[in-house]
mmCIF file of C-alpha atoms (C1' of nucleotides) in Angstrom:
data_model
loop_
_atom_site.group_PDB
_atom_site.id
_atom_site.type_symbol
_atom_site.label_atom_id
_atom_site.label_comp_id
_atom_site.label_asym_id
_atom_site.label_seq_id
_atom_site.Cartn_x
_atom_site.Cartn_y
_atom_site.Cartn_z
ATOM 1 C CA MET A 1 104.876 102.654 110.506
ATOM 2 C CA LYS A 2 104.078 105.288 113.068
ATOM 3 C CA PHE A 3 105.971 107.346 115.541
ATOM 4 C CA SER A 4 104.641 106.847 119.050
ATOM 5 C CA THR A 5 103.118 109.477 121.273
ATOM 6 C CA LYS A 6 106.474 109.845 122.950
ATOM 7 C CA GLY A 7 107.924 111.543 119.906
ATOM 8 C CA ARG A 8 104.760 113.403 119.033
ATOM 9 C CA TYR A 9 103.992 114.743 122.485
ATOM 10 C CA GLY A 10 107.640 115.340 123.235
ATOM 11 C CA LEU A 11 108.118 117.462 120.145
ATOM 12 C CA ARG A 12 105.086 119.523 121.059
ATOM 13 C CA ALA A 13 106.336 119.939 124.595
ATOM 14 C CA ILE A 14 109.753 121.118 123.486
ATOM 15 C CA LEU A 15 108.278 123.531 120.964
ATOM 16 C CA ASP A 16 106.005 124.820 123.681
ATOM 17 C CA MET A 17 109.048 125.452 125.833
ATOM 18 C CA ALA A 18 110.849 127.233 123.024
ATOM 19 C CA ILE A 19 107.902 129.528 122.519
ATOM 20 C CA TYR A 20 107.235 130.270 126.170
ATOM 21 C CA GLN A 21 110.796 130.536 127.339
ATOM 22 C CA ASN A 22 111.511 134.079 128.387
ATOM 23 C CA SER A 23 112.360 134.230 132.042
ATOM 24 C CA GLY A 24 112.655 131.385 134.414
ATOM 25 C CA PRO A 25 111.869 127.712 134.199
ATOM 26 C CA ILE A 26 108.680 126.316 132.728
ATOM 27 C CA THR A 27 106.648 123.872 134.768
ATOM 28 C CA LEU A 28 105.330 120.648 133.351
ATOM 29 C CA ASN A 29 101.987 121.690 134.701
ATOM 30 C CA SER A 30 101.858 124.711 132.425
ATOM 31 C CA ILE A 31 102.975 122.730 129.377
ATOM 32 C CA ALA A 32 100.400 120.073 130.128
ATOM 33 C CA GLU A 33 97.674 122.657 130.361
ATOM 34 C CA ARG A 34 98.563 124.519 127.185
ATOM 35 C CA GLN A 35 99.066 121.344 125.185
ATOM 36 C CA GLY A 36 96.285 119.274 126.631
ATOM 37 C CA LEU A 37 98.662 116.541 127.711
ATOM 38 C CA SER A 38 98.873 114.597 130.942
ATOM 39 C CA GLU A 39 101.462 115.907 133.346
ATOM 40 C CA GLY A 40 102.355 112.419 134.501
ATOM 41 C CA TYR A 41 103.119 111.314 130.991
ATOM 42 C CA LEU A 42 105.195 114.413 130.318
ATOM 43 C CA GLU A 43 107.327 113.567 133.314
ATOM 44 C CA GLN A 44 108.314 110.360 131.647
ATOM 45 C CA LEU A 45 109.321 112.175 128.495
ATOM 46 C CA MET A 46 111.548 114.608 130.308
ATOM 47 C CA ALA A 47 113.891 111.930 131.628
ATOM 48 C CA PRO A 48 115.341 111.008 128.214
ATOM 49 C CA LEU A 49 115.260 114.609 127.013
ATOM 50 C CA LYS A 50 117.347 115.595 129.973
ATOM 51 C CA LYS A 51 119.728 112.721 129.463
ATOM 52 C CA SER A 52 120.228 113.809 125.859
ATOM 53 C CA GLY A 53 121.114 117.342 126.876
ATOM 54 C CA ILE A 54 118.079 118.955 125.322
ATOM 55 C CA VAL A 55 116.519 120.256 128.534
ATOM 56 C CA LYS A 56 117.739 121.013 132.011
ATOM 57 C CA SER A 57 115.664 120.705 135.127
ATOM 58 C CA ILE A 58 115.511 122.937 138.160
ATOM 59 C CA ARG A 59 114.102 121.207 141.174
ATOM 60 C CA GLY A 60 112.030 122.534 144.014
ATOM 61 C CA ALA A 61 109.428 125.246 144.253
ATOM 62 C CA GLN A 62 109.641 127.750 141.404
ATOM 63 C CA GLY A 63 111.519 125.083 139.540
ATOM 64 C CA GLY A 64 110.731 123.606 136.166
ATOM 65 C CA TYR A 65 112.496 122.928 132.915
ATOM 66 C CA ILE A 66 114.535 125.078 130.556
ATOM 67 C CA LEU A 67 116.073 124.347 127.189
ATOM 68 C CA ALA A 68 119.687 123.327 127.579
ATOM 69 C CA LYS A 69 120.674 124.921 124.268
ATOM 70 C CA GLN A 70 119.484 127.627 121.955
ATOM 71 C CA PRO A 71 116.603 126.654 119.669
ATOM 72 C CA LYS A 72 118.834 127.088 116.639
ATOM 73 C CA ASP A 73 121.117 124.406 118.031
ATOM 74 C CA ILE A 74 118.430 121.824 118.650
ATOM 75 C CA THR A 75 117.215 119.755 115.707
ATOM 76 C CA THR A 76 113.999 117.827 115.509
ATOM 77 C CA GLY A 77 116.127 114.779 114.811
ATOM 78 C CA GLU A 78 117.776 115.143 118.191
ATOM 79 C CA ILE A 79 114.438 115.348 119.939
ATOM 80 C CA ILE A 80 112.914 112.403 118.150
ATOM 81 C CA ARG A 81 115.952 110.222 118.676
ATOM 82 C CA ALA A 82 115.995 111.057 122.371
ATOM 83 C CA LEU A 83 112.399 109.916 122.681
ATOM 84 C CA GLU A 84 112.016 107.166 120.124
ATOM 85 C CA GLY A 85 115.539 105.834 119.933
ATOM 86 C CA PRO A 86 117.710 105.579 116.829
ATOM 87 C CA ILE A 87 115.986 105.944 113.491
ATOM 88 C CA ALA A 88 115.408 102.449 112.193
ATOM 89 C CA PRO A 89 112.555 101.618 109.843
ATOM 90 C CA VAL A 90 113.710 98.038 110.278
ATOM 91 C CA GLY A 91 116.087 96.598 112.853
ATOM 92 C CA CYS A 92 118.921 95.727 110.488
ATOM 93 C CA VAL A 93 119.473 99.346 109.447
ATOM 94 C CA SER A 94 119.270 100.968 112.878
ATOM 95 C CA GLU A 95 121.468 104.024 113.240
ATOM 96 C CA ASP A 96 122.900 102.674 116.468
ATOM 97 C CA TYR A 97 123.458 98.975 116.724
ATOM 98 C CA PRO A 98 121.851 97.340 113.728
ATOM 99 C CA GLU A 99 120.584 93.829 114.320
ATOM 100 C CA GLU A 100 122.832 91.149 112.955
ATOM 101 C CA CYS A 101 121.724 89.244 109.904
ATOM 102 C CA GLU A 102 123.530 86.397 108.184
ATOM 103 C CA ARG A 103 123.350 87.829 104.722
ATOM 104 C CA ALA A 104 123.220 91.536 105.405
ATOM 105 C CA GLU A 105 126.113 91.943 102.974
ATOM 106 C CA GLY A 106 124.285 91.220 99.768
ATOM 107 C CA CYS A 107 120.800 92.065 100.976
ATOM 108 C CA VAL A 108 118.939 94.136 98.439
ATOM 109 C CA THR A 109 115.821 94.917 100.423
ATOM 110 C CA ARG A 110 118.068 96.089 103.217
ATOM 111 C CA MET A 111 119.323 98.817 100.892
ATOM 112 C CA VAL A 112 115.762 99.990 100.448
ATOM 113 C CA TRP A 113 115.354 100.357 104.193
ATOM 114 C CA ALA A 114 118.663 102.123 104.510
ATOM 115 C CA LYS A 115 117.496 104.697 101.987
ATOM 116 C CA VAL A 116 114.273 105.177 103.904
ATOM 117 C CA ARG A 117 116.222 105.599 107.124
ATOM 118 C CA ASP A 118 118.484 108.194 105.549
ATOM 119 C CA SER A 119 115.642 110.177 104.069
ATOM 120 C CA ILE A 120 113.922 110.374 107.448
ATOM 121 C CA ALA A 121 117.163 111.321 109.163
ATOM 122 C CA VAL A 122 117.996 114.063 106.671
ATOM 123 C CA THR A 123 114.526 115.525 106.993
ATOM 124 C CA LEU A 124 114.549 115.554 110.780
ATOM 125 C CA ASP A 125 118.144 116.700 111.101
ATOM 126 C CA SER A 126 117.707 119.668 108.819
ATOM 127 C CA LEU A 127 114.905 121.199 110.863
ATOM 128 C CA THR A 128 115.815 123.152 113.973
ATOM 129 C CA LEU A 129 113.621 124.190 116.815
ATOM 130 C CA GLN A 130 114.251 127.757 115.685
ATOM 131 C CA ASP A 131 112.650 126.941 112.336
ATOM 132 C CA LEU A 132 109.581 125.703 114.143
ATOM 133 C CA VAL A 133 109.386 128.740 116.387
ATOM 134 C CA GLU A 134 109.478 131.016 113.366
ATOM 135 C CA GLU A 135 106.863 128.993 111.570
ATOM 136 C CA SER A 136 104.745 129.157 114.684
ATOM 137 C CA LYS A 137 104.976 132.944 114.698
ATOM 138 C CA LYS A 138 103.851 133.059 111.102
ATOM 139 C CA GLN A 139 100.897 130.859 111.881
ATOM 140 C CA THR A 140 99.901 132.958 114.860
ATOM 141 C CA GLU A 141 99.977 136.055 112.686
ATOM 142 C CA LYS A 142 97.684 134.299 110.259
ATOM 143 C CA GLY A 143 95.250 133.900 113.137
ATOM 144 C CA HIS A 144 95.928 130.266 113.801
ATOM 145 C CA TYR A 145 96.239 129.532 117.428
ATOM 146 C CA MET A 146 98.912 126.927 117.907
ATOM 147 C CA TYR A 147 100.544 123.709 116.955
ATOM 148 C CA TYR A 148 98.856 120.580 118.119
ATOM 149 C CA ILE A 149 99.134 116.782 117.772
ATOM 150 C CA MET B 1 109.005 103.738 114.246
ATOM 151 C CA LYS B 2 109.266 100.459 112.437
ATOM 152 C CA PHE B 3 107.741 98.797 109.457
ATOM 153 C CA SER B 4 106.128 95.504 110.343
ATOM 154 C CA THR B 5 107.016 92.110 109.005
ATOM 155 C CA LYS B 6 104.209 92.435 106.518
ATOM 156 C CA GLY B 7 106.121 95.055 104.573
ATOM 157 C CA ARG B 8 109.493 93.466 105.115
ATOM 158 C CA TYR B 9 108.546 89.912 104.231
ATOM 159 C CA GLY B 10 106.243 91.056 101.465
ATOM 160 C CA LEU B 11 108.963 93.038 99.765
ATOM 161 C CA ARG B 12 111.262 90.050 99.931
ATOM 162 C CA ALA B 13 108.595 87.798 98.523
ATOM 163 C CA ILE B 14 107.882 90.083 95.591
ATOM 164 C CA LEU B 15 111.555 90.524 94.822
ATOM 165 C CA ASP B 16 111.920 86.766 94.964
ATOM 166 C CA MET B 17 109.125 86.471 92.425
ATOM 167 C CA ALA B 18 110.730 89.048 90.168
ATOM 168 C CA ILE B 19 113.986 87.146 90.204
ATOM 169 C CA TYR B 20 112.520 83.695 89.728
ATOM 170 C CA GLN B 21 109.841 84.522 87.224
ATOM 171 C CA ASN B 22 110.631 82.925 83.905
ATOM 172 C CA SER B 23 107.986 80.444 82.964
ATOM 173 C CA GLY B 24 104.855 79.678 84.833
ATOM 174 C CA PRO B 25 103.511 80.636 88.210
ATOM 175 C CA ILE B 26 105.569 80.582 91.381
ATOM 176 C CA THR B 27 104.243 78.695 94.368
ATOM 177 C CA LEU B 28 104.189 80.140 97.831
ATOM 178 C CA ASN B 29 105.883 77.001 98.944
ATOM 179 C CA SER B 30 108.937 77.727 96.832
ATOM 180 C CA ILE B 31 109.103 81.355 97.977
ATOM 181 C CA ALA B 32 108.765 80.263 101.580
ATOM 182 C CA GLU B 33 111.586 77.816 101.188
ATOM 183 C CA ARG B 34 113.986 80.171 99.454
ATOM 184 C CA GLN B 35 113.249 83.029 101.804
ATOM 185 C CA GLY B 36 112.926 81.100 105.020
ATOM 186 C CA LEU B 37 109.416 82.388 105.628
ATOM 187 C CA SER B 38 106.297 80.575 106.725
ATOM 188 C CA GLU B 39 103.981 79.636 103.904
ATOM 189 C CA GLY B 40 100.905 80.342 106.003
ATOM 190 C CA TYR B 41 102.029 83.846 106.709
ATOM 191 C CA LEU B 42 102.859 84.475 103.066
ATOM 192 C CA GLU B 43 99.311 83.522 102.174
ATOM 193 C CA GLN B 44 98.067 86.405 104.239
ATOM 194 C CA LEU B 45 100.375 88.816 102.471
ATOM 195 C CA MET B 46 99.225 87.786 99.028
ATOM 196 C CA ALA B 47 95.630 88.866 99.588
ATOM 197 C CA PRO B 48 96.377 92.612 99.732
ATOM 198 C CA LEU B 49 99.060 92.347 97.055
ATOM 199 C CA LYS B 50 96.531 90.789 94.736
ATOM 200 C CA LYS B 51 93.924 93.375 95.580
ATOM 201 C CA SER B 52 96.409 96.121 94.737
ATOM 202 C CA GLY B 53 97.113 94.645 91.338
ATOM 203 C CA ILE B 54 100.706 93.728 92.061
ATOM 204 C CA VAL B 55 100.336 89.971 91.719
ATOM 205 C CA LYS B 56 97.889 87.626 90.083
ATOM 206 C CA SER B 57 97.047 84.172 91.303
ATOM 207 C CA ILE B 58 96.441 81.002 89.393
ATOM 208 C CA ARG B 59 94.485 78.438 91.339
ATOM 209 C CA GLY B 60 94.602 74.707 91.297
ATOM 210 C CA ALA B 61 97.376 72.258 90.763
ATOM 211 C CA GLN B 62 100.369 73.732 88.929
ATOM 212 C CA GLY B 63 99.050 77.097 90.033
ATOM 213 C CA GLY B 64 100.855 79.818 91.928
ATOM 214 C CA TYR B 65 101.439 83.542 91.692
ATOM 215 C CA ILE B 66 102.819 85.759 88.959
ATOM 216 C CA LEU B 67 103.588 89.447 88.886
ATOM 217 C CA ALA B 68 100.671 91.378 87.443
ATOM 218 C CA LYS B 69 102.949 93.990 85.865
ATOM 219 C CA GLN B 70 106.492 94.300 84.675
ATOM 220 C CA PRO B 71 109.083 94.896 87.392
ATOM 221 C CA LYS B 72 109.851 98.319 85.949
ATOM 222 C CA ASP B 73 106.238 99.290 86.545
ATOM 223 C CA ILE B 74 106.090 98.223 90.177
ATOM 224 C CA THR B 75 107.529 100.573 92.785
ATOM 225 C CA THR B 76 108.542 99.678 96.293
ATOM 226 C CA GLY B 77 106.075 102.324 97.444
ATOM 227 C CA GLU B 78 103.228 100.406 95.861
ATOM 228 C CA ILE B 79 104.252 97.210 97.584
ATOM 229 C CA ILE B 80 104.709 98.782 100.989
ATOM 230 C CA ARG B 81 101.429 100.677 100.796
ATOM 231 C CA ALA B 82 99.597 97.521 99.805
ATOM 232 C CA LEU B 83 100.926 95.756 102.860
ATOM 233 C CA GLU B 84 101.270 98.458 105.483
ATOM 234 C CA GLY B 85 98.601 100.899 104.421
ATOM 235 C CA PRO B 86 99.089 104.560 103.542
ATOM 236 C CA ILE B 87 102.338 106.169 104.578
ATOM 237 C CA ALA B 88 101.653 108.029 107.790
ATOM 238 C CA PRO B 89 104.341 108.663 110.374
ATOM 239 C CA VAL B 90 101.515 110.097 112.446
ATOM 240 C CA GLY B 91 97.775 109.787 111.915
ATOM 241 C CA CYS B 92 97.093 113.403 111.058
ATOM 242 C CA VAL B 93 99.296 113.327 107.950
ATOM 243 C CA SER B 94 98.179 110.003 106.531
ATOM 244 C CA GLU B 95 98.257 109.871 102.756
ATOM 245 C CA ASP B 96 94.724 108.541 102.665
ATOM 246 C CA TYR B 97 92.285 109.835 105.221
ATOM 247 C CA PRO B 98 94.227 111.877 107.743
ATOM 248 C CA GLU B 99 92.777 111.863 111.217
ATOM 249 C CA GLU B 100 90.852 114.980 112.062
ATOM 250 C CA CYS B 101 92.389 117.439 114.482
ATOM 251 C CA GLU B 102 90.877 120.636 115.790
ATOM 252 C CA ARG B 103 93.848 122.812 115.064
ATOM 253 C CA ALA B 104 95.443 121.042 112.145
ATOM 254 C CA GLU B 105 95.440 124.356 110.269
ATOM 255 C CA GLY B 106 98.089 126.132 112.245
ATOM 256 C CA CYS B 107 99.867 123.060 113.576
ATOM 257 C CA VAL B 108 103.609 123.400 113.299
ATOM 258 C CA THR B 109 104.645 119.941 114.426
ATOM 259 C CA ARG B 110 102.221 118.547 111.893
ATOM 260 C CA MET B 111 104.329 120.160 109.190
ATOM 261 C CA VAL B 112 107.332 118.270 110.476
ATOM 262 C CA TRP B 113 105.485 114.993 110.133
ATOM 263 C CA ALA B 114 104.252 115.890 106.682
ATOM 264 C CA LYS B 115 107.843 116.419 105.570
ATOM 265 C CA VAL B 116 108.822 113.075 107.009
ATOM 266 C CA ARG B 117 105.920 111.423 105.234
ATOM 267 C CA ASP B 118 106.914 112.997 101.924
ATOM 268 C CA SER B 119 110.541 112.023 102.230
ATOM 269 C CA ILE B 120 109.588 108.407 102.857
ATOM 270 C CA ALA B 121 107.124 108.438 99.979
ATOM 271 C CA VAL B 122 109.604 109.946 97.529
ATOM 272 C CA THR B 123 112.221 107.394 98.478
ATOM 273 C CA LEU B 124 109.916 104.418 98.119
ATOM 274 C CA ASP B 125 108.183 105.672 94.996
ATOM 275 C CA SER B 126 111.395 106.280 93.116
ATOM 276 C CA LEU B 127 112.609 102.713 93.475
ATOM 277 C CA THR B 128 111.200 100.106 91.117
ATOM 278 C CA LEU B 129 111.306 96.374 91.399
ATOM 279 C CA GLN B 130 113.488 96.431 88.309
ATOM 280 C CA ASP B 131 116.058 98.490 90.209
ATOM 281 C CA LEU B 132 116.112 95.846 92.905
ATOM 282 C CA VAL B 133 116.451 93.011 90.444
ATOM 283 C CA GLU B 134 119.440 94.685 88.862
ATOM 284 C CA GLU B 135 121.010 95.370 92.202
ATOM 285 C CA SER B 136 120.449 91.775 93.105
ATOM 286 C CA LYS B 137 122.292 90.635 90.003
ATOM 287 C CA LYS B 138 125.208 92.859 90.903
ATOM 288 C CA GLN B 139 125.316 91.407 94.370
ATOM 289 C CA THR B 140 125.191 87.862 93.083
ATOM 290 C CA GLU B 141 128.093 88.594 90.784
ATOM 291 C CA LYS B 142 130.030 89.876 93.747
ATOM 292 C CA GLY B 143 129.500 86.472 95.318
ATOM 293 C CA HIS B 144 126.772 87.473 97.730
ATOM 294 C CA TYR B 145 124.013 85.002 97.761
ATOM 295 C CA MET B 146 120.778 86.874 98.130
ATOM 296 C CA TYR B 147 118.699 89.548 99.712
ATOM 297 C CA TYR B 148 117.372 88.723 103.110
ATOM 298 C CA ILE B 149 115.535 90.370 106.030
ATOM 299 C "C1'" DC C 1 111.872 125.214 160.108
ATOM 300 C "C1'" DT C 2 108.002 123.856 157.892
ATOM 301 C "C1'" DA C 3 104.918 123.627 154.106
ATOM 302 C "C1'" DA C 4 104.207 123.830 149.428
ATOM 303 C "C1'" DA C 5 105.764 123.326 144.835
ATOM 304 C "C1'" DT C 6 108.082 120.856 141.821
ATOM 305 C "C1'" DC C 7 110.956 117.420 139.806
ATOM 306 C "C1'" DC C 8 111.979 112.245 139.835
ATOM 307 C "C1'" DT C 9 111.446 107.190 139.598
ATOM 308 C "C1'" DT C 10 109.330 102.890 139.441
ATOM 309 C "C1'" DA C 11 105.441 99.925 139.252
ATOM 310 C "C1'" DT C 12 101.265 98.593 137.376
ATOM 311 C "C1'" DC C 13 97.504 97.820 134.122
ATOM 312 C "C1'" DG C 14 94.382 97.572 130.298
ATOM 313 C "C1'" DA C 15 94.093 97.969 125.396
ATOM 314 C "C1'" DA C 16 95.807 97.502 121.037
ATOM 315 C "C1'" DT C 17 98.809 95.500 117.770
ATOM 316 C "C1'" DT C 18 101.685 92.011 115.878
ATOM 317 C "C1'" DA C 19 103.314 87.598 114.307
ATOM 318 C "C1'" DA C 20 102.186 83.364 113.628
ATOM 319 C "C1'" DT C 21 99.565 79.067 113.468
ATOM 320 C "C1'" DA C 22 95.576 76.364 112.513
ATOM 321 C "C1'" DA C 23 91.906 74.598 110.152
ATOM 322 C "C1'" DG C 24 89.008 73.954 106.691
ATOM 323 C "C1'" DG C 25 87.283 75.452 102.095
ATOM 324 C "C1'" DT C 26 87.618 76.113 96.933
ATOM 325 C "C1'" DT C 27 89.565 75.549 92.403
ATOM 326 C "C1'" DT C 28 91.891 73.218 88.751
ATOM 327 C "C1'" DC C 29 95.046 70.037 86.683
ATOM 328 C "C1'" DT C 30 96.261 65.241 85.565
ATOM 329 C "C1'" DA D 1 89.011 61.087 91.749
ATOM 330 C "C1'" DG D 2 92.766 62.840 94.018
ATOM 331 C "C1'" DA D 3 96.398 65.891 94.639
ATOM 332 C "C1'" DA D 4 98.248 70.498 94.428
ATOM 333 C "C1'" DA D 5 97.644 74.802 95.128
ATOM 334 C "C1'" DC D 6 95.242 79.065 96.383
ATOM 335 C "C1'" DC D 7 91.898 81.295 99.834
ATOM 336 C "C1'" DT D 8 89.692 82.812 104.137
ATOM 337 C "C1'" DT D 9 88.753 83.241 108.831
ATOM 338 C "C1'" DA D 10 89.625 82.371 113.589
ATOM 339 C "C1'" DT D 11 92.561 81.945 117.397
ATOM 340 C "C1'" DT D 12 96.341 82.801 120.319
ATOM 341 C "C1'" DA D 13 100.567 84.214 122.615
ATOM 342 C "C1'" DA D 14 103.691 87.852 122.972
ATOM 343 C "C1'" DT D 15 104.779 92.430 122.786
ATOM 344 C "C1'" DT D 16 104.192 97.272 122.823
ATOM 345 C "C1'" DC D 17 101.781 101.389 124.004
ATOM 346 C "C1'" DG D 18 99.555 104.841 126.582
ATOM 347 C "C1'" DA D 19 98.456 106.142 130.722
ATOM 348 C "C1'" DT D 20 97.904 106.289 135.694
ATOM 349 C "C1'" DA D 21 99.425 105.826 140.352
ATOM 350 C "C1'" DA D 22 102.115 106.308 144.201
ATOM 351 C "C1'" DG D 23 105.543 107.762 146.782
ATOM 352 C "C1'" DG D 24 110.206 110.008 147.153
ATOM 353 C "C1'" DA D 25 113.663 113.872 146.857
ATOM 354 C "C1'" DT D 26 114.781 118.720 146.481
ATOM 355 C "C1'" DT D 27 114.330 123.559 146.915
ATOM 356 C "C1'" DT D 28 112.104 127.857 147.797
ATOM 357 C "C1'" DA D 29 109.247 130.998 150.446
ATOM 358 C "C1'" DG D 30 107.633 132.726 154.442
#
DNA sequence: CTAAATCCTTATCGAATTAATAAGGTTTCT
DNA sequence: AGAAACCTTATTAATTCGATAAGGATTTAG
């Protein structure tokens, strides 16, 4: 039961953007360097993030990516869903198109998974990028360098 | 971000046992039949469940498995951990032996994952097998046959 | 107008994980 | 003694994951 590197790296990348956004677009190259991630892999993460309206891209020289919304209006849930798909600890309780199952109606274990799904969703949806930026500032003041993982 | 069939099938198997326990051990064969699972695969699930003190086995003819504790004293968290390992949406926040990470100290995204881990753990740990048995009775009264998935 | 910087897309590949089966062994009851 | 059941390990096919590669498209700067 793990999130893949898509969600993990993607969240780091977006937080990186939120922290370093001040003037002009941010290149994948600079994110990759700061975060120790591969630029090629980051490129693949940007496609769904763009599609979900979380980032915008600016092509050409001096181009890069910018956040499409204010950090306070972007939740971690949004980011994770863009990268990992709907939250679904098991297929039959997927947020989007749950898998069919003959006896889903009276299924007791299914209720367990639905509760798990909801608890994950509530947690991720109640955290905004702004929250993370502020936490990051606190940590920097404490002398800790940066988020990782 | 999915639980594997180990956790899903295992939870069904244990709930099946809780419902059908009355006198004498329950054979894997009968669980497999009722639940539509393969007996061979169930065998593999029983090893860790036994090791975790959730079930006991009785060997030989007329043998089978019985719950090692009362349903009210078995949580879904226990069962899932026995089968899937420690709850850990990402390695660095594993309940058991979190993976090392240079900058774990000031890591902001790590805090996100820790919250996710805790919300899953609280959900699973606050549900007992007894709760599921009762829910199952309710569902049966409503005319729904059984849990599945 | 050309070169460089950057985003964009698709293909490929090895490694790891998963789900399941198979096969044979051990224990205990009748 | 033989059958019923648990027990353990090995194997395998399929899938997913993480990453790299390669080449294309767009825009800016000079």
